[in-house]
Amino acid sequence: MRVAVISDIHANLHALEAVHEAIDQEAPDEIWCLGDLVGYGPQPNACCEWTAKHAAVGLAGNHDLGVLGTIDISDFTDDAAAAAIWTRGVLGPPARDYLGVLPTSGRREEIGLFHASPRDPVWEYVLTWEAAEAAIHYSGFAITLVGHSHVPLAISDDPGLPGGHAPGGKEIEFDGAQWLLNPGSVGQPRDGDPAAAWLLLDLDERRASFRRVAYDVERTQTEIRDQGLPDALAERLAHGV
Ligand code: ZN
């Protein structure tokens, strides 16, 4: 089975459409989404509709839950909270109903899926070796998939294997070790590369391939500004931060 893994779309429809085109060229068997469909960006309804239609597995992230009111947004940054409040005002019933039934973790084949981390699927950022190692051991799965940090990562429990940030073009073989993989973010990358990120997993060949695809950043920036969302949310997309 071949799977396209996406995460942290953040209501950026033009990034999502570019990723969709790239995924279509690979024709995977399934698409899995690790959460944060909404928040920050200007097109929450269209991104929920796309994910409901195309993703075989969907998770909810902290931004989805903040918009729904399931978690308190007082812990959000000012810009994130402003975007969550704006999203509440525009989110239609189909998107609300879809997000409302998504779990924050899941399992498929021998793979554990979590929005943030196995021990805290909503909030914990896995950005250090220590956190990655703890996540791998806590989950116990051969492959642990997380999103949330918006930084693509490939880290194994084998100290002899190089791991860490996984830029576009990075390929790994995942036999013989447990791996933590983060596909990076579709709609708001934070590793210095503004291109939308996704991950192709080949469970038969035991390979993972980290992909990036350029999209029309200015179009999303214009929509963010037109909706009166914080300008910093538009600005950061140009720099991938
Ligand atoms: Zn996110």
PDB file of N, CA and C and ligand atoms in Angstrom, residues 8 10 36 40 62-63 115 148 150 190, ligand 1:
ATOM      1  N   ASP A   8      -1.594  19.796   8.851  1.00  0.00           N
ATOM      2  CA  ASP A   8      -1.528  21.244   9.060  1.00  0.00           C
ATOM      3  C   ASP A   8      -1.795  22.037   7.769  1.00  0.00           C
ATOM      4  N   HIS A  10      -4.303  24.223   7.502  1.00  0.00           N
ATOM      5  CA  HIS A  10      -4.556  25.584   7.977  1.00  0.00           C
ATOM      6  C   HIS A  10      -5.265  26.484   6.969  1.00  0.00           C
ATOM      7  N   ASP A  36      -5.343  19.832  12.026  1.00  0.00           N
ATOM      8  CA  ASP A  36      -5.235  21.269  11.781  1.00  0.00           C
ATOM      9  C   ASP A  36      -5.604  21.603  10.339  1.00  0.00           C
ATOM     10  N   TYR A  40      -5.594  30.029  11.101  1.00  0.00           N
ATOM     11  CA  TYR A  40      -4.594  30.840  10.392  1.00  0.00           C
ATOM     12  C   TYR A  40      -5.053  31.295   8.991  1.00  0.00           C
ATOM     13  N   ASN A  62      -5.164  20.881  17.364  1.00  0.00           N
ATOM     14  CA  ASN A  62      -5.523  21.884  18.377  1.00  0.00           C
ATOM     15  C   ASN A  62      -6.284  23.071  17.781  1.00  0.00           C
ATOM     16  N   HIS A  63      -5.939  23.467  16.550  1.00  0.00           N
ATOM     17  CA  HIS A  63      -6.673  24.592  15.947  1.00  0.00           C
ATOM     18  C   HIS A  63      -8.106  24.210  15.599  1.00  0.00           C
ATOM     19  N   HIS A 115      -1.969  13.847  16.064  1.00  0.00           N
ATOM     20  CA  HIS A 115      -1.761  15.222  15.595  1.00  0.00           C
ATOM     21  C   HIS A 115      -0.450  15.774  16.158  1.00  0.00           C
ATOM     22  N   HIS A 148       1.705  18.952  13.639  1.00  0.00           N
ATOM     23  CA  HIS A 148       1.660  19.968  14.699  1.00  0.00           C
ATOM     24  C   HIS A 148       2.810  20.963  14.708  1.00  0.00           C
ATOM     25  N   HIS A 150       4.831  21.663  12.195  1.00  0.00           N
ATOM     26  CA  HIS A 150       4.995  22.247  10.854  1.00  0.00           C
ATOM     27  C   HIS A 150       6.428  22.110  10.338  1.00  0.00           C
ATOM     28  N   ARG A 190       7.177  25.757   8.404  1.00  0.00           N
ATOM     29  CA  ARG A 190       8.003  26.546   9.328  1.00  0.00           C
ATOM     30  C   ARG A 190       9.452  26.083   9.352  1.00  0.00           C
TER      31      ARG A 190
HETATM   32 ZN    ZN B   1      -0.824  23.384  12.945  1.00  0.00          ZN
END
